[in-house]
Short mmCIF file of C-alpha atoms in Angstrom, two decimals:
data_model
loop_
_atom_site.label_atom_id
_atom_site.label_comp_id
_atom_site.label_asym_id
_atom_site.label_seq_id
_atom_site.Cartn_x
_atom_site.Cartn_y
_atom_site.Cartn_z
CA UNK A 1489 2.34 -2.16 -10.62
CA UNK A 1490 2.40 0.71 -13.00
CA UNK A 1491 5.81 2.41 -11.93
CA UNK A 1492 6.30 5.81 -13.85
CA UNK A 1493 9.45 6.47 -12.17
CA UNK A 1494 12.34 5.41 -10.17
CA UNK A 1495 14.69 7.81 -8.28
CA UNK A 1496 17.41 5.78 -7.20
CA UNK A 1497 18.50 7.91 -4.28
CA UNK A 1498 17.24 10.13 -1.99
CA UNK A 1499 18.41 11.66 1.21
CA UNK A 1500 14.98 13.74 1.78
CA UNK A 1501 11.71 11.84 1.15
CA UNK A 1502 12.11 9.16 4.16
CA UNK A 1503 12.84 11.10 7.09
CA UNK A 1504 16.57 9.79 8.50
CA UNK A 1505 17.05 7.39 5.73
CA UNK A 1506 18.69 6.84 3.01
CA UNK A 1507 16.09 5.38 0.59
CA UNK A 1508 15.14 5.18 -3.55
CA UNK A 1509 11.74 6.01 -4.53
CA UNK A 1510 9.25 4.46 -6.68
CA UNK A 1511 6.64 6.88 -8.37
CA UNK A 1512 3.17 5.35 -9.52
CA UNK A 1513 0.99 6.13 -12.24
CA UNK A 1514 -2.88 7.68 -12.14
CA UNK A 1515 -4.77 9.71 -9.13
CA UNK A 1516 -7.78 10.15 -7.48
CA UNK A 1517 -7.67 13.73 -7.00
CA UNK A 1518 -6.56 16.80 -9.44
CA UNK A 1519 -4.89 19.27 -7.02
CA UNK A 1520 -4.28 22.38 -9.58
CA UNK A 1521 -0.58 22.85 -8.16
CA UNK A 1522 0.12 19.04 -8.68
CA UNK A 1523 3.68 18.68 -9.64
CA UNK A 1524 3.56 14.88 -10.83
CA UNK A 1525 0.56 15.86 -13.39
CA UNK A 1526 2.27 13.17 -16.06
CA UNK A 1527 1.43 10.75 -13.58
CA UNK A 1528 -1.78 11.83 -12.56
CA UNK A 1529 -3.34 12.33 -16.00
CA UNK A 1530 -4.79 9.07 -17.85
CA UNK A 1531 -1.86 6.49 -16.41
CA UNK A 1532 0.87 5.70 -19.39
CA UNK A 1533 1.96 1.97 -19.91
CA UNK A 1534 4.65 1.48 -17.38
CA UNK A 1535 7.66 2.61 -17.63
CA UNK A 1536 9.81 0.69 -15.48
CA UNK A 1537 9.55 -3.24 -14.58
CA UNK A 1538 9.01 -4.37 -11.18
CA UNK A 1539 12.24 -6.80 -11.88
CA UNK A 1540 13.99 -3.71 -12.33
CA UNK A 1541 13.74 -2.33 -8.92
CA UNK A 1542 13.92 -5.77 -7.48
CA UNK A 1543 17.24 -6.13 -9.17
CA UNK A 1544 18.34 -2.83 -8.05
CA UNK A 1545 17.37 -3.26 -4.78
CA UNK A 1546 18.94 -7.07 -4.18
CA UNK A 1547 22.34 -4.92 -5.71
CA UNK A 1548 21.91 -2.16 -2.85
CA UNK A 1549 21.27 -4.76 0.18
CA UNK A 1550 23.18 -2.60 2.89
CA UNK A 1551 23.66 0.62 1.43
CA UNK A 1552 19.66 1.70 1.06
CA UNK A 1553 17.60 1.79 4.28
CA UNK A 1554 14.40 2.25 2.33
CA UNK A 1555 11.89 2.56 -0.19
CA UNK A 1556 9.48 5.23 -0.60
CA UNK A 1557 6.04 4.70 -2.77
CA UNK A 1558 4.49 7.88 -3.86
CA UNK A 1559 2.77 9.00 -7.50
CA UNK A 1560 0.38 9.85 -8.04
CA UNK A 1561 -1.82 8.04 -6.04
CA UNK A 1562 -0.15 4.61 -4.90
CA UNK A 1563 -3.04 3.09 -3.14
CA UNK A 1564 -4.96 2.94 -6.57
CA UNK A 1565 -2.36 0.23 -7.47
CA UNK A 1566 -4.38 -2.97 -7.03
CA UNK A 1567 -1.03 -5.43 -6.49
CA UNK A 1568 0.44 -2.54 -4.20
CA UNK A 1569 0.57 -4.94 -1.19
CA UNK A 1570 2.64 -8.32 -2.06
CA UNK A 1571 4.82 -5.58 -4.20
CA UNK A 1572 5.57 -3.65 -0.58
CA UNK A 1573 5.72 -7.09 1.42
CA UNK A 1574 8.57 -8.19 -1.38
CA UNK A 1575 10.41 -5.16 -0.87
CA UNK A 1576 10.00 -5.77 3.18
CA UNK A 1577 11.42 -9.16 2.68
CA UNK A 1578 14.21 -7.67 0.84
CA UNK A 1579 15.17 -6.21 4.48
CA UNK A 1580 13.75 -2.51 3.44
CA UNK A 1581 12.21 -0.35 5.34
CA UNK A 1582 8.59 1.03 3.60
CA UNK A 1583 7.39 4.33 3.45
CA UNK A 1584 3.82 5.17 1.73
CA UNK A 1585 2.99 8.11 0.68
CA UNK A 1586 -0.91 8.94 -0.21
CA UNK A 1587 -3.88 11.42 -0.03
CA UNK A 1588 -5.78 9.69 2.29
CA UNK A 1589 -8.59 9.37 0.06
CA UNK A 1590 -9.09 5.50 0.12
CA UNK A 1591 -9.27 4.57 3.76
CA UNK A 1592 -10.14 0.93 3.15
CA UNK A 1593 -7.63 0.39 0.89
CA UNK A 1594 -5.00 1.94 3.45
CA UNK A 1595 -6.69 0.05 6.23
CA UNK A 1596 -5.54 -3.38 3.94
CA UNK A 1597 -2.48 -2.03 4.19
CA UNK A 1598 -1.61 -1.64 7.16
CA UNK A 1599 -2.84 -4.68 8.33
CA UNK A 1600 -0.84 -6.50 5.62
CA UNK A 1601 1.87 -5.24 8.12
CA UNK A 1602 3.60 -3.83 4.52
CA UNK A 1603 4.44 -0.71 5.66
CA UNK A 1604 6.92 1.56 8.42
CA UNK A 1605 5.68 4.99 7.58
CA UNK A 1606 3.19 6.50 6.43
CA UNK A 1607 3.12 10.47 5.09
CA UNK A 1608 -0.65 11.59 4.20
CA UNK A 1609 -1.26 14.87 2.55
CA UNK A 1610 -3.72 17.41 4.35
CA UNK A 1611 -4.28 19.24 1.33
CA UNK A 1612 -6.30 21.82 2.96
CA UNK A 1613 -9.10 23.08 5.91
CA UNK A 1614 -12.61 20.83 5.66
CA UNK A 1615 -14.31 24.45 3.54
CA UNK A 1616 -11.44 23.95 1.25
CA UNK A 1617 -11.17 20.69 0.72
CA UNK A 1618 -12.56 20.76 -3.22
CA UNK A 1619 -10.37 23.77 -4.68
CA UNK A 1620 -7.32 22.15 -3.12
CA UNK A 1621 -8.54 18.66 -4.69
CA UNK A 1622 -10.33 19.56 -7.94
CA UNK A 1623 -13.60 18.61 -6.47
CA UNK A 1624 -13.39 16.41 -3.18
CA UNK A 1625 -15.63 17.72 -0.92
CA UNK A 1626 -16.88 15.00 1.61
CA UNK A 1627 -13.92 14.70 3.98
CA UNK A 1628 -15.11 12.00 5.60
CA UNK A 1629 -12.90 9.59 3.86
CA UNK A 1630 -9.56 11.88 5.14
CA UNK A 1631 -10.85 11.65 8.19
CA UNK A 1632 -11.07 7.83 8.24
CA UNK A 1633 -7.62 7.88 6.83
CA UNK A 1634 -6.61 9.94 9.64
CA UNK A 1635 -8.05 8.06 12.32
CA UNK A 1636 -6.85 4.51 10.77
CA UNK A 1637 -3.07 6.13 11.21
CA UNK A 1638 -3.71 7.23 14.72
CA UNK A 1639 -4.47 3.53 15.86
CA UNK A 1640 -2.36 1.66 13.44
CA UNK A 1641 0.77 1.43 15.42
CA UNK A 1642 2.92 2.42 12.45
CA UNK A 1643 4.96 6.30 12.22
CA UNK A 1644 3.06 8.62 10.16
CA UNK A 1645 2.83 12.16 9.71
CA UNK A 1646 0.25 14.46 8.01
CA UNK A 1647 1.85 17.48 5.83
CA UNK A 1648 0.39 20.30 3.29
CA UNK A 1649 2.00 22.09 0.66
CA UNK A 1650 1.20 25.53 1.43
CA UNK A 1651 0.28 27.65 -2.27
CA UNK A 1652 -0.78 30.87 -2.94
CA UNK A 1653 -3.89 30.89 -4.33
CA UNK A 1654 -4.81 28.20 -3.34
CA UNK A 1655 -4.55 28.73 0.71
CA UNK A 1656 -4.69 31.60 3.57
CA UNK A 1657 -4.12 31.67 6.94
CA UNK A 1658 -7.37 30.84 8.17
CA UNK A 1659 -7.08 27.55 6.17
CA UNK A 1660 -4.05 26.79 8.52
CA UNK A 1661 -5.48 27.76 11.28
CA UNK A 1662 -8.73 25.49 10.53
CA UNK A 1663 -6.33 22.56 9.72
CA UNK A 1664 -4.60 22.94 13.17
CA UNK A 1665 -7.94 22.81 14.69
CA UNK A 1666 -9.47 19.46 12.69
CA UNK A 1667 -6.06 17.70 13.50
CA UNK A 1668 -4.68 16.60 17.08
CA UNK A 1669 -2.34 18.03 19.11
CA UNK A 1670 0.37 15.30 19.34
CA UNK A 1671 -0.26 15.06 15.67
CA UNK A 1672 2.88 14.89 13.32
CA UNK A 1673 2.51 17.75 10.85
CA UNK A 1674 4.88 19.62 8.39
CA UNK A 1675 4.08 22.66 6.08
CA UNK A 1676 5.55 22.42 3.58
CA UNK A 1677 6.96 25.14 0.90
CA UNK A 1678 5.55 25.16 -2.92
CA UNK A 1679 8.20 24.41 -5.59
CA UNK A 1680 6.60 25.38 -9.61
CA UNK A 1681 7.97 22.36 -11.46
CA UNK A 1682 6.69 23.57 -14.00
CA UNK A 1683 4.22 20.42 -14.68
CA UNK A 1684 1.20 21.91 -12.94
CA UNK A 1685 -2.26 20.45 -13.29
CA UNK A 1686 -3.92 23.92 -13.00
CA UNK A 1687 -2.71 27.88 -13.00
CA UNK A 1688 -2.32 30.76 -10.58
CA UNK A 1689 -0.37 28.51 -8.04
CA UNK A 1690 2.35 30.53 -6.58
CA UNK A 1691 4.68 30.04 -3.28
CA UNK A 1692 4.20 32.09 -0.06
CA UNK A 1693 7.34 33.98 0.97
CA UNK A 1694 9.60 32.48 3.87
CA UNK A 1695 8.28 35.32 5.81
CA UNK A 1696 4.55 34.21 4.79
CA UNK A 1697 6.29 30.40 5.66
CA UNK A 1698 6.79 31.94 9.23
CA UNK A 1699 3.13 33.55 9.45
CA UNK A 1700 1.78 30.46 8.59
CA UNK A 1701 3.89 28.31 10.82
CA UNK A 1702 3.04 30.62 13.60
CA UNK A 1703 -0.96 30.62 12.87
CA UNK A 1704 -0.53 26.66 13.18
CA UNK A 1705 1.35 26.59 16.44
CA UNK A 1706 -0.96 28.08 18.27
CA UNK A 1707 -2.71 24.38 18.13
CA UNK A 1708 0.04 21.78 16.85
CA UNK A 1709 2.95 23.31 19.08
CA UNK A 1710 5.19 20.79 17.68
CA UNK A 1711 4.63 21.53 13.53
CA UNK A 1712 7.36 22.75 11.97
CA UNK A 1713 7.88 23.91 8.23
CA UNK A 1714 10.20 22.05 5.09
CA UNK A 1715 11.93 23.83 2.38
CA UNK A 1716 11.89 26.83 3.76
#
């Protein structure tokens, strides 16, 4: 695995669990308000060991419920799989998170049975699909991912990063639309870390937060908005 980071705590990224967080190099996509875009850019060597977190982890048996896999783009990692099954022997709970954009690679996934949750980003409405990616336009593979979460079995939740500039209203609206009512989904606020891939990405205003929230409910009744 090519592990670019290691948070060793986090209250926040594994929803009602205490968890550490792995971060993995290289991506698929180049989403202009990317804050990870050191680990989306041409992958480094790694920089920490797998025996590292293994060690950490056999250390914080009882104390951690979880571990969360995000990057970049994790699915891109081609030993992701016995690396998640080790940590699920470990007696961790797995969370993944990913873009959605390699459906068959997910789909090994999740019937490697390595994985507890599942958070995909929606980075945008099907018309804006290639400004929010730097390019992806066929959403057919989202959609696969989509529909591979639906049936899997496993929690999930779909979420986008709302960004000015980047998204409107309508693009919420549209989003609502292409996903399903008793779908889990989160809008979530833009933070600048001030490692962006591209420019002009600014964050809407809670009161734009609210707007937004409200455009969506009107088809996901249950979304609700983070960091706001």
């Amino acid at each position: 695995m090519n592990i670019q980071g290691f948070q060793k705590l986090t209250l926040l990224d594994f929803p009602q669990h205490t968890a550490c967080t792995v971060f993995t190099g290289g991506c698929n996509l180049r989403c202009p308000f990317c804050h990870n875009a050191s680990l989306v850019r041409t992958p480094k060597p790694p920089t920490v060991s797998e025996d590292e977190i293994f060690t950490y982890l056999e250390r914080r048996r009882g104390i951690l419920d979880g571990v969360c896999i995000t990057g970049g783009e994790p699915l891109l990692q081609p030993d992701l799989i016995p690396f998640l099954l080790k940590v699920k022997e470990m007696g961790y709970l797995v969370k993944l998170d990913t873009n959605g954009m390699l459906p068959k690679r997910l789909a090994a996934v999740l019937a490697a049975g390595a994985v507890d949750y599942v958070a995909m980003d929606v980075k945008s409405s099907p018309a804006g699909y290639a400004k929010a990616t730097g390019g992806a336009e066929d959403v057919t593979p989202f959609e696969e991912s989509m529909k591979l979460l639906r049936e899997s079995g496993v929690s999930y939740e779909f979420r986008t990063t709302a960004v000015k500039g980047i998204h409107t209203v309508e693009d919420f609206s549209a989003i609502a639309r292409w996903l399903r009512p008793d779908d889990p989904y989160f809008v979530q606020q833009f933070v600048d870390s001030g490692e962006l891939l591209g420019e002009g990405c600014t964050a809407f205003s809670p009161e734009e937060m609210r707007e937004i929230l409200s455009a969506v409910q009107e088809h996901l009744p249950h979304a609700s908005l983070r960091g706001v």
